Coordinates of C-alpha atoms in Angstrom, one line a residue:
Chain X
M1 CA 84.9 215.4 133.0
L2 CA 83.7 211.9 133.7
T3 CA 80.6 211.2 135.7
P4 CA 80.8 208.3 138.2
T5 CA 78.8 206.2 135.7
D6 CA 81.2 206.9 132.8
R7 CA 84.1 206.1 135.1
R8 CA 82.6 202.7 135.9
D9 CA 81.7 201.9 132.3
A10 CA 84.8 203.2 130.6
V11 CA 86.8 200.2 129.3
P12 CA 90.5 201.0 128.9
T13 CA 91.9 200.5 125.4
P14 CA 94.2 197.5 124.8
D15 CA 97.2 199.9 124.7
A16 CA 96.2 201.5 128.0
L17 CA 95.9 198.1 129.7
A18 CA 99.3 197.1 128.3
D19 CA 100.8 200.3 129.7
L20 CA 99.4 199.6 133.1
L21 CA 100.7 196.0 133.1
Q22 CA 104.1 197.3 132.0
A23 CA 104.1 199.9 134.9
V24 CA 103.4 197.1 137.3
S25 CA 106.2 195.0 135.8
E26 CA 108.8 197.8 135.6
A27 CA 108.0 200.2 138.4
R28 CA 105.9 197.9 140.8
D29 CA 103.4 200.7 140.4
H30 CA 100.5 200.3 142.9
A31 CA 98.2 202.8 141.2
A32 CA 98.6 200.9 137.9
F33 CA 97.9 197.7 139.7
A34 CA 94.7 199.2 141.3
A35 CA 93.5 200.2 137.8
L36 CA 94.1 196.7 136.5
F37 CA 92.3 195.3 139.5
R38 CA 89.3 197.5 139.0
H39 CA 89.0 196.4 135.4
F40 CA 89.9 192.7 135.6
A41 CA 89.1 191.4 139.0
P42 CA 85.2 191.7 138.6
R43 CA 85.5 190.2 135.1
I44 CA 87.6 187.3 136.3
K45 CA 85.2 186.7 139.1
A46 CA 82.3 186.7 136.7
Y47 CA 84.2 184.3 134.4
L48 CA 84.8 181.9 137.2
I49 CA 81.2 181.9 138.4
R50 CA 80.0 181.2 134.9
R51 CA 82.4 178.3 134.7
G52 CA 80.7 176.8 137.8
V53 CA 82.9 178.1 140.6
A54 CA 81.0 179.0 143.8
P55 CA 80.8 182.8 144.3
G56 CA 82.9 182.8 147.6
Q57 CA 85.6 180.7 145.9
A58 CA 85.4 182.8 142.8
E59 CA 86.1 186.0 144.9
D60 CA 89.1 184.3 146.5
L61 CA 90.5 183.0 143.1
A62 CA 90.0 186.4 141.4
Q63 CA 92.1 187.9 144.1
E64 CA 94.7 185.1 143.7
A65 CA 94.7 185.7 139.9
M66 CA 95.5 189.4 140.5
V67 CA 98.3 188.3 142.9
N68 CA 99.6 186.2 140.1
V69 CA 99.3 189.2 137.7
W70 CA 101.5 191.2 140.1
R71 CA 104.1 188.5 140.6
K72 CA 104.4 187.4 137.0
A73 CA 104.1 190.8 135.4
A74 CA 107.7 190.6 134.3
S75 CA 106.9 187.8 131.9
F76 CA 104.3 189.9 130.1
D77 CA 105.5 191.0 126.7
R78 CA 103.2 193.4 124.8
Q79 CA 104.8 192.4 121.6
R80 CA 103.6 188.9 122.0
A81 CA 100.1 189.2 123.5
A82 CA 97.4 191.6 124.6
A83 CA 97.1 192.2 128.3
S84 CA 93.6 190.8 128.3
T85 CA 94.9 187.5 126.7
W86 CA 97.7 187.2 129.2
I87 CA 95.4 187.8 132.1
F88 CA 92.7 185.5 130.7
T89 CA 95.3 182.6 130.6
I90 CA 96.3 183.3 134.2
A91 CA 92.6 183.0 135.3
R92 CA 92.0 180.0 133.1
N93 CA 95.0 178.1 134.5
L94 CA 94.1 179.0 138.1
R95 CA 90.7 177.4 137.6
I96 CA 92.2 174.3 136.0
D97 CA 94.5 174.1 139.0
Q98 CA 91.6 174.6 141.4
L99 CA 89.6 171.7 139.8
R100 CA 92.6 169.4 140.1
H101 CA 93.2 170.5 143.7
D102 CA 89.5 169.9 144.6
R103 CA 89.6 166.5 143.1
D104 CA 92.8 165.6 145.0
A105 CA 91.3 166.8 148.2
T106 CA 88.2 164.6 147.8
S107 CA 90.1 161.5 146.6
A108 CA 93.0 161.7 149.0
A109 CA 92.7 159.6 152.1
M110 CA 94.7 162.1 154.2
P111 CA 93.5 165.7 154.5
A112 CA 95.8 167.9 152.4
D113 CA 97.9 170.2 154.6
E114 CA 99.0 173.7 153.9
D115 CA 102.4 172.7 152.5
A116 CA 100.8 170.3 150.1
E117 CA 98.5 173.0 148.9
D118 CA 101.4 175.3 148.2
I119 CA 103.3 172.7 146.4
A120 CA 100.2 171.9 144.2
H121 CA 100.1 175.6 143.2
D122 CA 103.8 175.7 142.5
I123 CA 103.5 172.7 140.2
V124 CA 100.9 174.6 138.1
D125 CA 102.9 177.8 138.2
N126 CA 105.7 175.8 136.6
S127 CA 103.6 173.8 134.3
P128 CA 105.2 174.1 130.9
L129 CA 103.5 176.1 128.1
P130 CA 103.1 173.9 125.0
C131 CA 104.1 176.8 122.9
D132 CA 107.0 179.2 123.1
H133 CA 104.6 181.9 122.2
A134 CA 105.6 183.0 118.7
A135 CA 105.3 186.6 117.8
S136 CA 101.6 187.4 117.7
A137 CA 101.3 191.1 118.2
E138 CA 99.2 191.4 115.1
I139 CA 96.8 188.8 116.5
G140 CA 95.9 190.9 119.5
L141 CA 95.0 194.0 117.6
G142 CA 92.8 192.5 115.0
V143 CA 90.9 190.0 117.1
R144 CA 88.2 192.3 118.2
A145 CA 87.4 193.3 114.6
A146 CA 87.6 189.7 113.5
I147 CA 85.1 188.6 116.2
D148 CA 82.7 191.4 115.3
S149 CA 82.8 190.3 111.7
L150 CA 81.6 186.7 112.5
P151 CA 78.0 185.7 111.9
P152 CA 76.1 185.7 115.2
E153 CA 75.7 181.9 115.4
Q154 CA 79.4 181.4 115.1
A155 CA 80.2 184.1 117.6
R156 CA 77.7 182.5 120.0
V157 CA 79.5 179.1 119.8
L158 CA 82.8 180.7 120.6
Q159 CA 81.3 182.6 123.5
L160 CA 79.7 179.5 125.0
S161 CA 82.9 177.6 124.6
F162 CA 84.8 180.1 126.7
Y163 CA 82.3 181.5 129.1
E164 CA 79.8 178.8 130.0
D165 CA 80.6 175.7 131.9
Q166 CA 79.5 173.5 129.0
P167 CA 81.3 170.9 127.0
H168 CA 80.5 171.0 123.3
A169 CA 77.9 168.3 123.7
A170 CA 76.0 170.5 126.1
I171 CA 76.3 173.5 123.8
A172 CA 74.7 171.3 121.1
E173 CA 71.8 170.6 123.5
A174 CA 71.4 174.3 124.6
L175 CA 71.2 175.5 121.0
A176 CA 69.2 172.5 119.9
I177 CA 71.6 171.6 117.1
P178 CA 73.6 168.3 116.5
L179 CA 77.1 168.0 118.0
G180 CA 78.4 167.8 114.4
T181 CA 76.9 171.3 113.8
V182 CA 78.7 172.7 116.9
K183 CA 81.9 171.3 115.6
S184 CA 81.4 172.6 112.1
R185 CA 80.4 176.1 113.4
I186 CA 83.6 176.1 115.4
R187 CA 85.6 175.2 112.4
L188 CA 83.9 177.9 110.3
A189 CA 84.4 180.5 113.1
V190 CA 88.0 179.7 113.5
G191 CA 88.6 179.6 109.8
Q192 CA 86.9 183.0 109.4
L193 CA 88.9 184.5 112.3
R194 CA 92.1 183.3 110.7
Q195 CA 91.2 184.6 107.3
R196 CA 90.1 188.0 108.7
L197 CA 93.4 188.4 110.6
E198 CA 95.4 187.4 107.5
Y199 CA 93.5 190.2 105.7
L200 CA 94.2 192.7 108.4
K201 CA 97.9 191.9 108.4
S202 CA 98.3 192.3 104.7
Chain E
M1 CA 106.7 168.6 110.4
S2 CA 103.2 167.4 111.2
T3 CA 100.6 166.8 108.5
H4 CA 97.8 165.7 110.8
H5 CA 96.7 168.3 113.3
P6 CA 94.1 168.5 116.1
A7 CA 90.7 169.7 115.0
D8 CA 89.6 173.2 115.9
D9 CA 87.2 172.0 118.5
L10 CA 90.1 170.4 120.4
L11 CA 92.2 173.6 120.2
L12 CA 89.2 175.7 121.3
S13 CA 88.6 173.5 124.3
L14 CA 92.2 173.6 125.2
A15 CA 92.3 177.4 124.9
A16 CA 89.1 177.7 127.0
G17 CA 90.5 175.4 129.7
S18 CA 87.7 172.8 129.3
L19 CA 89.5 170.0 127.6
D20 CA 89.9 166.9 129.9
R21 CA 93.4 166.3 131.2
A22 CA 94.2 163.2 129.3
S23 CA 93.3 164.8 125.9
A24 CA 95.0 168.0 127.0
I25 CA 98.3 166.2 127.5
V26 CA 98.1 164.6 124.1
V27 CA 97.2 167.8 122.3
S28 CA 99.9 169.7 124.2
A29 CA 102.4 167.1 123.1
H30 CA 101.4 167.9 119.6
L31 CA 101.7 171.6 120.1
E32 CA 105.3 171.2 121.4
S33 CA 106.4 170.3 117.9
C34 CA 103.9 172.2 115.8
T35 CA 104.3 175.9 115.2
H36 CA 101.1 176.0 113.1
C37 CA 98.9 174.8 115.9
C38 CA 100.6 177.0 118.4
Q39 CA 99.6 180.0 116.3
Q40 CA 96.1 178.6 116.2
L41 CA 96.0 178.3 120.0
E42 CA 97.3 181.8 120.5
L43 CA 94.6 183.1 118.2
L44 CA 92.0 181.3 120.3
E45 CA 93.5 182.5 123.6
A46 CA 93.3 186.0 122.2
V47 CA 89.6 185.5 121.5
G48 CA 89.2 184.3 125.1
G49 CA 90.9 187.5 126.3
E50 CA 88.8 189.7 124.1
L51 CA 85.6 188.1 125.2
L52 CA 86.6 188.7 128.8
A53 CA 86.0 192.4 128.1
D54 CA 82.3 191.6 127.1
I55 CA 81.4 189.7 130.2
E56 CA 79.0 191.3 132.7
P57 CA 81.3 192.0 135.7
V58 CA 80.5 190.8 139.2
D59 CA 81.4 193.2 141.9
M60 CA 84.3 192.2 144.2
E61 CA 83.6 192.2 147.9
I62 CA 84.3 195.4 149.9
G63 CA 88.0 195.4 150.9
A64 CA 89.0 192.9 148.2
F65 CA 91.7 195.2 146.9
S66 CA 93.4 195.8 150.2
R67 CA 93.2 192.1 151.0
T68 CA 94.9 191.4 147.6
L69 CA 97.6 194.0 148.4
E70 CA 98.3 192.2 151.7
R71 CA 98.8 189.0 149.8
L72 CA 101.3 190.5 147.3
D73 CA 104.2 190.4 149.7
Q74 CA 103.5 187.0 151.3
P75 CA 106.5 184.8 150.6
V76 CA 106.1 182.4 147.7
S77 CA 106.5 178.9 148.9
V78 CA 109.6 177.1 147.6
A79 CA 109.0 173.7 146.2
V80 CA 110.8 171.0 148.2
A81 CA 113.6 169.2 146.6
Q82 CA 112.1 167.1 143.8
V83 CA 112.3 163.3 144.0
P84 CA 114.2 162.1 141.1
V85 CA 111.8 161.0 138.4
V86 CA 112.1 157.4 137.2
R87 CA 110.9 156.9 133.7
P88 CA 110.9 154.0 131.3
D89 CA 113.7 153.9 128.6
L90 CA 113.3 155.5 125.2
P91 CA 115.0 155.0 121.9
A92 CA 118.1 157.1 121.5
G93 CA 117.3 160.7 120.4
M94 CA 113.7 160.6 121.6
H95 CA 112.6 163.1 124.3
W96 CA 109.7 163.0 126.7
P97 CA 107.0 165.6 125.8
R98 CA 106.9 168.3 128.4
S99 CA 103.2 167.9 128.7
L100 CA 104.0 164.7 130.7
D101 CA 105.9 166.6 133.4
G102 CA 104.5 165.7 136.8
C103 CA 102.8 162.5 135.5
D104 CA 103.6 159.1 136.8
I105 CA 104.7 156.7 134.0
T106 CA 105.0 153.0 134.7
P107 CA 107.9 150.9 133.3
W108 CA 107.2 149.2 129.9
K109 CA 105.0 146.2 130.3
R110 CA 104.9 143.4 127.8
L111 CA 101.6 142.9 125.9
G112 CA 102.9 140.4 123.4
P113 CA 105.8 139.9 121.1
G114 CA 107.1 143.3 120.0
M115 CA 104.4 145.1 121.9
R116 CA 104.7 147.0 125.1
W117 CA 102.7 149.6 127.0
S118 CA 103.0 152.0 129.9
R119 CA 100.2 153.5 132.0
I120 CA 100.2 157.2 132.6
T121 CA 98.8 158.6 135.8
V122 CA 97.8 162.3 135.7
P123 CA 98.2 164.2 139.0
G124 CA 94.8 165.3 140.3
D125 CA 92.8 163.3 137.8
P126 CA 92.6 159.6 138.6
Q127 CA 89.9 159.2 135.9
A128 CA 92.2 160.3 133.1
N129 CA 92.9 157.4 130.7
A130 CA 96.2 157.9 129.0
F131 CA 99.0 155.5 128.1
L132 CA 102.0 154.9 125.8
L133 CA 102.1 152.1 123.3
R134 CA 105.4 150.9 121.9
M135 CA 105.5 148.5 119.0
A136 CA 108.3 147.0 117.0
A137 CA 108.7 147.7 113.3
G138 CA 106.1 145.9 111.2
M139 CA 103.9 145.0 114.2
E140 CA 100.2 145.4 113.8
L141 CA 97.6 146.4 116.4
A142 CA 94.4 144.3 116.4
A143 CA 91.6 145.8 114.3
H144 CA 89.4 148.0 116.5
T145 CA 86.9 150.8 116.6
H146 CA 86.2 153.3 119.4
G147 CA 83.5 153.6 122.0
G148 CA 84.5 157.3 122.6
R149 CA 87.2 159.5 121.2
E150 CA 90.8 158.2 120.8
L151 CA 93.6 160.8 120.5
T152 CA 97.0 159.5 119.4
Q153 CA 100.1 161.6 119.1
V154 CA 102.9 159.8 117.3
L155 CA 106.1 160.4 119.3
Y156 CA 108.5 158.2 117.4
G157 CA 108.4 156.2 114.2
A158 CA 105.3 155.9 112.1
F159 CA 102.2 153.7 111.5
D160 CA 99.9 153.1 108.6
D161 CA 96.3 152.2 109.2
G162 CA 95.0 152.1 105.7
R163 CA 93.6 155.7 105.9
D164 CA 97.0 157.3 105.8
V165 CA 100.6 157.2 107.3
W166 CA 100.9 158.8 110.7
R167 CA 104.5 160.0 111.5
A168 CA 106.2 161.4 114.5
G169 CA 104.5 164.8 115.2
D170 CA 101.1 163.7 113.8
L171 CA 97.9 163.6 115.8
D172 CA 95.2 161.1 115.0
D173 CA 91.7 161.8 116.2
A174 CA 89.5 158.7 115.9
D175 CA 86.0 157.9 117.1
G176 CA 83.3 155.2 116.5
E177 CA 83.3 156.0 112.8
V178 CA 86.9 154.9 112.4
H179 CA 87.6 151.2 112.3
H180 CA 91.3 150.6 111.7
R181 CA 94.2 148.2 112.1
P182 CA 97.4 150.3 112.6
V183 CA 100.6 148.7 111.3
V184 CA 104.0 150.1 112.3
T185 CA 106.0 150.9 109.2
A186 CA 109.1 148.9 108.4
E187 CA 111.8 151.6 109.2
S188 CA 111.7 151.6 113.0
E189 CA 109.7 150.9 116.1
C190 CA 106.8 153.3 116.9
I191 CA 105.8 155.0 120.2
C192 CA 102.5 156.7 120.6
L193 CA 100.9 158.7 123.4
V194 CA 97.2 157.9 123.6
A195 CA 94.2 159.4 125.4
L196 CA 90.8 157.7 125.6
T197 CA 87.6 159.6 126.5
G198 CA 84.0 158.7 126.5
G199 CA 84.3 155.0 126.0
R200 CA 86.6 152.1 125.6
T201 CA 88.4 150.7 122.6
R202 CA 86.4 148.0 120.9
F203 CA 88.7 145.3 119.5
D204 CA 87.4 142.8 116.9
G205 CA 89.1 139.6 118.2
F206 CA 88.5 137.8 121.5
V207 CA 92.2 137.8 122.6
A208 CA 92.6 141.5 121.8
R209 CA 89.4 142.3 123.7
A210 CA 90.6 140.4 126.7
L211 CA 94.0 142.2 126.6
G212 CA 92.2 145.6 126.2
A213 CA 90.0 144.9 129.2
W214 CA 93.1 143.9 131.2
M215 CA 94.8 147.2 130.3
G216 CA 91.7 149.1 131.0
I217 CA 91.5 150.7 127.6

């Protein structure tokens, strides 16, 4: 029997998350969607705030990200990516889109009307993926173990890259190390991840 | 088959969504023809997804879920009929990278004998400095170094700058430590997609400097 605290802290397994996403895709299951919302919406909101989005807008974008999860669920393929990866890319793209949109709104002489906003979002929805995501099921499963095996200073550089609104130059400043060292830590970290995953596959 | 790939810091920035738009277009053009780098990007995106689980959540507002449910069934806007895109000509058999979709690309403009360029305007990012350079076989670009970072994806043909030969599919990543004079190889003309960030190109000669200033590179 779960206490309310356990319930809040329990993180669903990758398999459970993929099951939920599949239920949304195949059965348009509202309960499954609610479970995904509980897990991901507060994390997406936190991610957006850390990347410099104002809290009110982060709330709105996190909801929009979940709307996208509902609408695009059919394109999720658990053989190719983990649910968390798939949802992370949705949130990431939404933020890029928002930055572009904000810049457009400030640089445009005419105020953007509702239609223009919708079209701007459609363009991003249709923006081509550079990769026709090759089979990478193995990647999803081993990544956690691979991250955990990294030396702390390498893991830190990865974390700052994804979850702080800082270019690599600012990371160098924050950690008081030269930019070249940030780049070499990234190279080492990525190399280690790759090696570790190769090892897990074989 | 590429032999020169984007550095890990570029792929990581792209995966994290923090790469500037001009550089992102060039790196994405590379990914379109490079399975190796696609796998790298996927690995890094998977790291981003994993790290999302570690983040300290921020509570959603009360009623957020029901508001989201209301938004699910709102009609998705249908993009209006697209204006036909006019783009400059390309050599037979060459295709535009998909990463340039939505960008405005000017007609080829003459820079000098056997040398043309085209400016790329990125939607939503007027600061993005990206362009195409098209040079005839055997032509050379004036010697230069870089005030910032210059990313060059070879789309067609090849050039040799003394460091190595860069062929279609290769990405060159040059900064102030690289001083080079790219020469197009003899087989064919060469078309490159270039992004400049953090500073302008520094040409050695006066004429090249003047041209560079005029182009805004």
